[in-house]
Amino acid sequence: RVEKFKDGDELLRIQATIFCARDSQKGILIGKRGAAIKQLGIGAREALEEFFGKKVMLETKIKVAKNWRSSESDVKRFG
């Protein structure tokens, strides 16, 4: 979910949150010493820079939302 989106002349700043259902999934997404989330962020940033045609500063966070996939309102809210 995109929390903040600020479009500047040369730089686009985006804060996004990735939701998972369990703490164990959060650990997998972060990876050893943050390697997995770093690779995810790099790939996403590069794709966004190509799409928007400008530099992107992407900040990602991972949060646990217990059983969010079973809640229709949460599924709609998270997209």
Coordinates of N, CA, C and O in Angstrom, one line a residue:
R1 N 0.9 -1.2 0.0 CA 0.0 0.0 0.0 C 0.9 1.2 0.0 O 1.8 1.3 0.8
V2 N 0.6 2.2 -0.8 CA 1.4 3.4 -0.9 C 0.9 4.3 0.2 O -0.3 4.7 0.3
E3 N 1.8 4.7 1.1 CA 1.4 5.6 2.2 C 1.6 7.1 1.8 O 0.8 7.9 2.2
K4 N 2.7 7.4 1.1 CA 3.0 8.8 0.7 C 3.5 8.7 -0.7 O 4.2 7.8 -1.1
F5 N 3.1 9.8 -1.5 CA 3.6 9.9 -2.9 C 3.8 11.4 -3.1 O 2.9 12.2 -3.1
K6 N 5.1 11.8 -3.2 CA 5.4 13.2 -3.4 C 6.2 13.3 -4.7 O 7.3 12.8 -4.8
D7 N 5.7 14.1 -5.6 CA 6.3 14.3 -6.9 C 7.0 15.6 -7.0 O 6.4 16.7 -6.9
G8 N 8.3 15.6 -7.0 CA 9.1 16.8 -7.2 C 9.6 16.9 -8.6 O 9.2 16.1 -9.5
D9 N 10.3 18.0 -8.9 CA 10.8 18.3 -10.2 C 11.7 17.2 -10.8 O 11.5 16.7 -11.9
E10 N 12.6 16.7 -9.9 CA 13.6 15.8 -10.4 C 13.5 14.4 -9.6 O 14.1 13.5 -10.0
L11 N 12.8 14.4 -8.5 CA 12.8 13.2 -7.7 C 11.3 12.9 -7.2 O 10.6 13.8 -6.9
L12 N 11.0 11.7 -7.3 CA 9.7 11.2 -6.8 C 9.9 10.4 -5.5 O 10.8 9.5 -5.5
R13 N 9.3 10.8 -4.5 CA 9.4 10.1 -3.2 C 8.2 9.3 -2.9 O 7.1 9.8 -2.9
I14 N 8.4 8.0 -2.6 CA 7.3 7.1 -2.4 C 7.6 6.3 -1.1 O 8.7 5.8 -0.9
Q15 N 6.6 6.2 -0.2 CA 6.7 5.4 1.0 C 5.6 4.3 0.8 O 4.4 4.7 0.6
A16 N 6.0 3.1 0.9 CA 5.1 2.0 0.7 C 5.2 0.9 1.8 O 6.3 0.7 2.4
T17 N 4.1 0.3 2.1 CA 4.0 -0.8 3.1 C 3.6 -2.1 2.5 O 2.7 -2.1 1.7
I18 N 4.4 -3.1 2.8 CA 4.1 -4.5 2.3 C 3.5 -5.2 3.5 O 4.1 -5.2 4.6
F19 N 2.3 -5.7 3.3 CA 1.6 -6.5 4.4 C 1.8 -8.0 4.2 O 1.7 -8.5 3.1
C20 N 2.0 -8.7 5.3 CA 2.0 -10.1 5.3 C 1.1 -10.6 6.5 O 0.8 -9.8 7.4
A21 N 0.8 -11.9 6.4 CA -0.2 -12.4 7.4 C 0.5 -12.9 8.7 O -0.2 -13.0 9.7
R22 N 1.8 -13.3 8.6 CA 2.4 -13.9 9.8 C 3.8 -13.3 10.0 O 4.5 -12.9 9.0
D23 N 4.3 -13.4 11.2 CA 5.7 -12.9 11.5 C 6.7 -13.7 10.7 O 7.7 -13.2 10.3
S24 N 6.4 -15.0 10.5 CA 7.4 -15.8 9.8 C 7.5 -15.3 8.3 O 8.6 -15.4 7.8
Q25 N 6.4 -14.9 7.8 CA 6.5 -14.3 6.4 C 7.3 -13.0 6.4 O 8.0 -12.7 5.4
K26 N 7.1 -12.3 7.4 CA 7.9 -11.0 7.5 C 9.4 -11.3 7.5 O 10.1 -10.6 6.8
G27 N 9.8 -12.3 8.2 CA 11.2 -12.7 8.2 C 11.7 -13.1 6.8 O 12.8 -12.8 6.4
I28 N 10.9 -13.8 6.1 CA 11.2 -14.3 4.7 C 11.3 -13.0 3.8 O 12.3 -13.0 3.0
L29 N 10.4 -12.1 3.9 CA 10.5 -10.9 3.1 C 11.7 -10.0 3.4 O 12.3 -9.5 2.5
I30 N 12.1 -10.0 4.6 CA 13.2 -9.2 5.0 C 14.5 -9.9 4.6 O 15.4 -9.3 4.0
G31 N 14.6 -11.2 4.8 CA 15.8 -12.0 4.4 C 16.9 -11.8 5.4 O 16.9 -10.9 6.3
K32 N 18.0 -12.5 5.2 CA 19.1 -12.4 6.0 C 19.8 -11.1 5.9 O 20.2 -10.7 4.8
R33 N 19.9 -10.4 7.0 CA 20.5 -9.0 7.0 C 19.8 -8.0 6.1 O 20.4 -7.1 5.5
G34 N 18.5 -8.3 5.8 CA 17.8 -7.3 4.9 C 18.0 -7.5 3.4 O 17.6 -6.7 2.6
A35 N 18.7 -8.6 3.0 CA 19.0 -8.8 1.6 C 17.8 -8.9 0.7 O 17.8 -8.4 -0.4
A36 N 16.8 -9.6 1.2 CA 15.6 -9.8 0.3 C 14.8 -8.5 0.1 O 14.5 -8.2 -1.0
I37 N 14.6 -7.8 1.2 CA 13.8 -6.5 1.0 C 14.7 -5.5 0.2 O 14.1 -4.7 -0.5
K38 N 16.0 -5.6 0.3 CA 16.8 -4.7 -0.5 C 16.7 -5.0 -1.9 O 16.5 -4.1 -2.8
Q39 N 16.8 -6.3 -2.3 CA 16.6 -6.6 -3.7 C 15.2 -6.3 -4.2 O 15.1 -5.8 -5.4
L40 N 14.2 -6.5 -3.4 CA 12.9 -6.2 -3.8 C 12.7 -4.6 -4.1 O 12.2 -4.2 -5.1
G41 N 13.3 -3.9 -3.2 CA 13.3 -2.4 -3.3 C 14.0 -1.9 -4.5 O 13.6 -1.0 -5.2
I42 N 15.2 -2.5 -4.8 CA 16.0 -2.1 -5.9 C 15.2 -2.4 -7.2 O 15.1 -1.5 -8.1
G43 N 14.7 -3.6 -7.3 CA 13.9 -3.9 -8.5 C 12.7 -3.0 -8.7 O 12.4 -2.5 -9.9
A44 N 12.0 -2.7 -7.6 CA 10.8 -1.9 -7.7 C 11.2 -0.5 -8.1 O 10.5 0.2 -8.9
R45 N 12.2 0.1 -7.5 CA 12.7 1.4 -7.8 C 13.1 1.6 -9.2 O 12.8 2.5 -9.9
E46 N 13.9 0.6 -9.7 CA 14.3 0.7 -11.1 C 13.1 0.6 -12.1 O 13.0 1.4 -13.1
A47 N 12.1 -0.2 -11.8 CA 10.9 -0.2 -12.6 C 10.1 1.1 -12.6 O 9.6 1.6 -13.6
L48 N 10.0 1.7 -11.4 CA 9.3 2.9 -11.2 C 10.1 4.1 -11.9 O 9.4 4.9 -12.5
E49 N 11.4 4.1 -11.8 CA 12.2 5.1 -12.5 C 12.0 5.0 -14.0 O 11.8 6.1 -14.7
E50 N 11.9 3.8 -14.6 CA 11.7 3.7 -16.0 C 10.3 4.1 -16.4 O 10.1 4.8 -17.4
F51 N 9.3 3.8 -15.5 CA 7.9 4.2 -15.8 C 7.7 5.7 -15.8 O 7.1 6.3 -16.6
F52 N 8.2 6.3 -14.7 CA 8.0 7.8 -14.5 C 9.0 8.6 -15.2 O 8.8 9.8 -15.4
G53 N 10.2 8.1 -15.6 CA 11.2 8.8 -16.3 C 12.0 9.8 -15.4 O 12.5 10.8 -15.9
K54 N 12.1 9.5 -14.2 CA 12.8 10.3 -13.2 C 13.3 9.5 -12.1 O 12.9 8.4 -11.9
K55 N 14.2 10.0 -11.3 CA 14.7 9.3 -10.1 C 13.6 9.1 -9.1 O 12.7 10.0 -8.9
V56 N 13.7 8.0 -8.4 CA 12.7 7.6 -7.4 C 13.4 7.2 -6.1 O 14.4 6.5 -6.1
M57 N 12.9 7.8 -5.0 CA 13.4 7.4 -3.7 C 12.2 6.6 -3.1 O 11.2 7.1 -2.8
L58 N 12.5 5.3 -2.9 CA 11.5 4.4 -2.5 C 11.8 3.9 -1.1 O 12.9 3.3 -0.9
E59 N 10.9 4.1 -0.2 CA 11.0 3.6 1.2 C 10.0 2.5 1.4 O 8.8 2.7 1.2
T60 N 10.4 1.3 1.8 CA 9.5 0.2 2.0 C 9.5 -0.3 3.4 O 10.6 -0.3 4.1
K61 N 8.4 -0.6 3.9 CA 8.2 -1.2 5.3 C 7.4 -2.4 5.2 O 6.6 -2.6 4.3
I62 N 7.6 -3.3 6.1 CA 6.9 -4.6 6.1 C 6.1 -4.6 7.5 O 6.7 -4.4 8.5
K63 N 4.8 -4.9 7.4 CA 4.0 -5.0 8.6 C 3.2 -6.3 8.6 O 2.8 -6.7 7.5
V64 N 3.0 -6.8 9.8 CA 2.1 -8.0 9.9 C 0.7 -7.5 10.2 O 0.5 -6.7 11.1
A65 N -0.2 -8.0 9.4 CA -1.7 -7.8 9.6 C -2.3 -9.2 9.6 O -2.6 -9.8 8.6
K66 N -2.5 -9.7 10.8 CA -3.0 -11.0 11.0 C -4.2 -11.3 10.2 O -5.2 -10.6 10.2
N67 N -4.2 -12.4 9.5 CA -5.3 -12.9 8.7 C -6.0 -11.9 7.8 O -7.2 -11.9 7.5
W68 N -5.2 -11.0 7.2 CA -5.8 -10.0 6.3 C -6.4 -10.5 5.1 O -7.4 -10.0 4.6
R69 N -5.9 -11.7 4.6 CA -6.5 -12.3 3.4 C -7.9 -12.8 3.6 O -8.7 -13.0 2.7
S70 N -8.3 -13.1 4.9 CA -9.7 -13.6 5.2 C -10.7 -12.4 5.4 O -11.9 -12.7 5.4
S71 N -10.2 -11.2 5.5 CA -11.1 -10.1 5.7 C -11.3 -9.3 4.4 O -10.4 -8.8 3.8
E72 N -12.6 -9.3 3.9 CA -12.9 -8.7 2.6 C -12.5 -7.2 2.6 O -12.0 -6.7 1.7
S73 N -12.7 -6.5 3.8 CA -12.4 -5.1 3.8 C -10.9 -4.9 3.7 O -10.5 -3.9 3.1
D74 N -10.1 -5.7 4.4 CA -8.7 -5.6 4.3 C -8.2 -5.9 2.9 O -7.3 -5.2 2.4
V75 N -8.7 -6.9 2.2 CA -8.3 -7.2 0.9 C -8.6 -6.0 0.0 O -7.7 -5.6 -0.8
K76 N -9.7 -5.4 0.1 CA -10.1 -4.2 -0.7 C -9.1 -3.0 -0.4 O -8.7 -2.3 -1.2
R77 N -8.8 -2.8 0.9 CA -8.0 -1.7 1.4 C -6.6 -1.9 0.9 O -5.9 -0.9 0.5
F78 N -6.0 -3.1 0.9 CA -4.6 -3.3 0.5 C -4.5 -3.5 -1.0 O -3.4 -3.4 -1.5
G79 N -5.6 -3.7 -1.7 CA -5.5 -3.9 -3.2 C -5.2 -5.2 -3.5 O -4.5 -5.8 -4.2

